[in-house]
Amino acid sequence: MKIKILILLFLFPITDQERFQQQRENLVKEHLIPQGIKDKAVLEAMRKVERHLMVPKDVQRYAYEDRPLPIGKGQTISQPFIVAFMTQAIKPKPGMKVLEIGTGSGYQAAVLAEIVDEVYTIETVEPLAERARETLTEMGYDNIHFRVGDGYHGWEEHAPFDAIIVTAAPEEIPPRLVEQLKEGGKMVIPVGPSANQHLKLIEKKKNGKITTKELLPVRFVPFTRRKQ
Ligand code: SAH
């Protein structure tokens, strides 16, 4: 009996694709759902997006462990749980237009692009932005728009946004980003110095009033400013 299975495995080896898909399924079942990710569209996107294509070859085998990974230029791709948590926090829906600050590998942008209509993403490190653009285009995403620059100023031409996700931590909330949020819109942003950051949820109510809620202690790379 065992020998038959071995022969079958030898004749029909499991492909990398299947192995990665199985690992994504495990990530969802063993890490994301138990840690409180409930939004069906978010879980579906996490099952689908190929994170292993967005990290350097030498760390690909860790792509579906729930941990951050280096992506070059001193930057990191966030832990899958944090990506799912931030995505769930903005309550993403079809029809929405979302701004992301800190394209990095492009993973968060891809997860958003699976759910909402249009994603606008800004990255300050040009080679990272270029690599993300190439990878995401190759993966077939045509609803992600890229810009190289300082995300501090947001993306005025496409404002206002239904939601904004910031994936690098400033010490203060950039005021232009709050301005570029639609009434009824939500922004998730890590705020504070590296040893003491909190993920915050900012909401702009229908009457324009701004509320702030602290969600989680986190650790993100710093939000860097470009000299004008
Ligand atoms: N969302 C990314 C995470 C990348 S880490 C992903 O899914 O992979 C945060 C990124 O923010 C880094 O690539 C860093 O270069 C970028 N960043 C830092 N300060 C920025 C700024 N002022 N404007 C735009 N991007 C910035």
XYZ file of N, CA, C and O and ligand atoms in Angstrom, residues 51 54 69 71-78 83 100-110 121-126 128-129 147-153 165-169 220-226, ligand 1:
226
model
N 2.004 35.679 -2.486
C 3.023 36.455 -1.765
C 4.434 35.989 -2.126
O 5.369 36.779 -2.106
N 6.414 37.943 -4.545
C 6.722 39.333 -4.214
C 7.863 39.477 -3.243
O 8.132 40.570 -2.753
N 9.074 39.844 6.089
C 10.274 39.358 5.400
C 10.995 40.549 4.756
O 10.349 41.540 4.393
N 12.622 42.746 1.863
C 12.376 42.839 0.412
C 13.476 43.637 -0.287
O 13.344 44.018 -1.435
N 14.585 43.920 0.429
C 15.677 44.701 -0.163
C 15.552 46.169 0.180
O 14.498 46.631 0.629
N 16.658 46.915 -0.037
C 16.715 48.364 0.248
C 16.337 48.666 1.699
O 15.769 49.721 2.002
N 16.619 47.697 2.591
C 16.356 47.913 4.019
C 14.875 47.916 4.374
O 14.506 48.296 5.475
N 14.000 47.489 3.441
C 12.557 47.531 3.706
C 12.007 46.130 3.935
O 12.665 45.143 3.644
N 10.803 46.066 4.468
C 10.194 44.756 4.741
C 8.768 44.698 4.219
O 8.098 45.715 4.096
N 8.337 43.474 3.930
C 6.942 43.223 3.589
C 6.285 42.852 4.920
O 6.830 42.057 5.682
N 5.143 43.433 5.228
C 4.511 43.190 6.531
C 4.080 41.739 6.683
O 3.858 41.031 5.703
N -1.357 42.664 7.324
C -1.940 43.071 6.031
C -3.452 42.795 6.051
O -4.265 43.650 5.699
N -2.780 53.821 -1.008
C -1.820 53.181 -0.106
C -0.531 53.998 -0.118
O -0.056 54.391 -1.179
N 0.040 54.228 1.065
C 1.344 54.880 1.118
C 2.363 53.823 1.528
O 2.217 53.188 2.591
N 3.412 53.622 0.699
C 4.441 52.603 0.966
C 4.174 51.334 0.171
O 3.804 50.301 0.728
N 4.371 51.404 -1.160
C 4.095 50.241 -2.037
C 4.925 49.031 -1.629
O 4.428 47.900 -1.628
N 6.217 49.256 -1.330
C 7.127 48.167 -0.943
C 7.139 47.070 -1.985
O 7.410 47.300 -3.164
N 6.775 45.870 -1.582
C 6.759 44.722 -2.502
C 5.534 44.751 -3.414
O 5.496 44.070 -4.431
N 4.490 45.468 -3.003
C 3.246 45.486 -3.764
C 2.201 44.510 -3.222
O 1.087 44.436 -3.737
N 2.552 43.790 -2.167
C 1.642 42.757 -1.656
C 0.328 43.351 -1.122
O -0.765 42.917 -1.499
N 0.434 44.363 -0.271
C -0.780 44.985 0.272
C -1.642 45.563 -0.864
O -2.877 45.435 -0.831
N -0.980 46.139 -1.862
C -1.716 46.703 -3.003
C -2.485 45.600 -3.728
O -3.644 45.783 -4.117
N -1.859 44.432 -3.890
C -2.521 43.316 -4.588
C -3.726 42.821 -3.794
O -4.789 42.563 -4.361
N -1.094 53.743 -5.313
C -0.053 53.439 -4.334
C 1.201 54.265 -4.591
O 1.613 54.449 -5.741
N 1.772 54.803 -3.518
C 2.944 55.692 -3.621
C 4.123 55.084 -2.863
O 3.957 54.627 -1.724
N 5.293 55.081 -3.501
C 6.506 54.555 -2.861
C 7.631 55.568 -3.047
O 7.797 56.110 -4.139
N 8.412 55.761 -1.986
C 9.484 56.750 -2.089
C 10.783 56.168 -2.655
O 11.589 56.893 -3.232
N 10.999 54.858 -2.507
C 12.232 54.231 -3.014
C 11.983 53.739 -4.449
O 11.268 52.748 -4.657
N 12.579 54.434 -5.429
C 12.242 54.162 -6.820
C 12.423 52.699 -7.263
O 11.519 52.130 -7.891
N 12.184 49.989 -5.650
C 11.103 49.151 -5.096
C 9.823 49.382 -5.879
O 9.110 48.439 -6.243
N 9.529 50.652 -6.158
C 8.308 50.989 -6.913
C 8.334 50.324 -8.289
O 7.327 49.762 -8.734
N 2.971 55.512 -8.184
C 3.634 56.817 -8.219
C 4.872 56.741 -7.348
O 4.832 56.154 -6.257
N 5.985 57.327 -7.833
C 7.199 57.406 -7.019
C 7.207 58.780 -6.382
O 7.071 59.788 -7.072
N 7.347 58.834 -5.061
C 7.388 60.140 -4.402
C 7.149 60.018 -2.920
O 7.083 58.907 -2.370
N 7.015 61.178 -2.282
C 6.795 61.232 -0.837
C 5.290 61.188 -0.574
O 4.568 62.133 -0.912
N 4.851 60.110 0.031
C 3.418 59.931 0.286
C 2.842 60.920 1.283
O 1.621 60.961 1.483
N 3.690 61.733 1.904
C 3.230 62.727 2.884
C 2.159 63.638 2.287
O 1.245 64.072 2.979
N 2.300 63.890 0.977
C 1.372 64.817 0.318
C 0.137 64.123 -0.259
O -0.723 64.784 -0.837
N -4.538 53.447 3.388
C -3.737 52.544 4.221
C -2.298 53.025 4.157
O -1.727 53.159 3.071
N -1.716 53.324 5.307
C -0.323 53.777 5.358
C 0.503 52.644 5.941
O 0.166 52.107 7.005
N 1.604 52.241 5.245
C 2.354 51.062 5.704
C 3.777 51.399 6.143
O 4.642 50.540 6.174
N 4.019 52.680 6.481
C 5.274 53.089 7.120
C 4.838 54.038 8.233
O 3.783 54.680 8.119
N 5.632 54.126 9.318
C 5.129 54.850 10.495
C 5.690 56.269 10.634
O 6.871 56.450 10.908
N 6.489 49.066 12.408
C 6.665 49.310 10.965
C 7.972 50.053 10.720
O 8.527 50.655 11.640
N 8.450 50.032 9.456
C 9.616 50.843 9.117
C 9.193 52.307 9.194
O 8.016 52.640 9.049
N 10.170 53.226 9.433
C 9.796 54.640 9.544
C 9.299 55.239 8.232
O 9.698 54.801 7.156
N 8.419 56.198 8.367
C 7.917 57.000 7.250
C 8.995 58.048 6.992
O 9.281 58.860 7.866
N 9.626 57.993 5.821
C 10.730 58.926 5.576
C 10.251 60.085 4.720
O 9.381 59.917 3.859
N 10.805 61.261 4.945
C 10.412 62.447 4.183
C 11.448 62.744 3.107
O 12.631 62.574 3.344
N 11.001 63.141 1.935
C 11.915 63.559 0.880
C 12.121 65.044 0.974
O 11.161 65.775 1.219
N 2.910 47.778 1.821
C 4.215 47.182 1.678
C 5.025 47.312 2.956
C 6.283 48.000 2.648
S 7.238 48.593 4.013
C 4.105 45.729 1.214
O 2.992 45.197 1.163
O 5.132 45.149 0.872
C 6.904 50.322 3.903
C 7.314 51.026 2.634
O 7.029 52.419 2.827
C 8.790 50.933 2.290
O 8.938 50.391 1.013
C 9.274 52.401 2.351
O 10.257 52.682 1.375
C 7.979 53.163 2.091
N 7.949 54.550 2.570
C 8.518 55.076 3.688
N 8.266 56.402 3.772
C 7.497 56.715 2.682
C 6.930 57.938 2.193
N 7.091 59.112 2.833
N 6.211 57.898 1.054
C 6.044 56.731 0.364
N 6.567 55.553 0.769
C 7.297 55.543 1.906
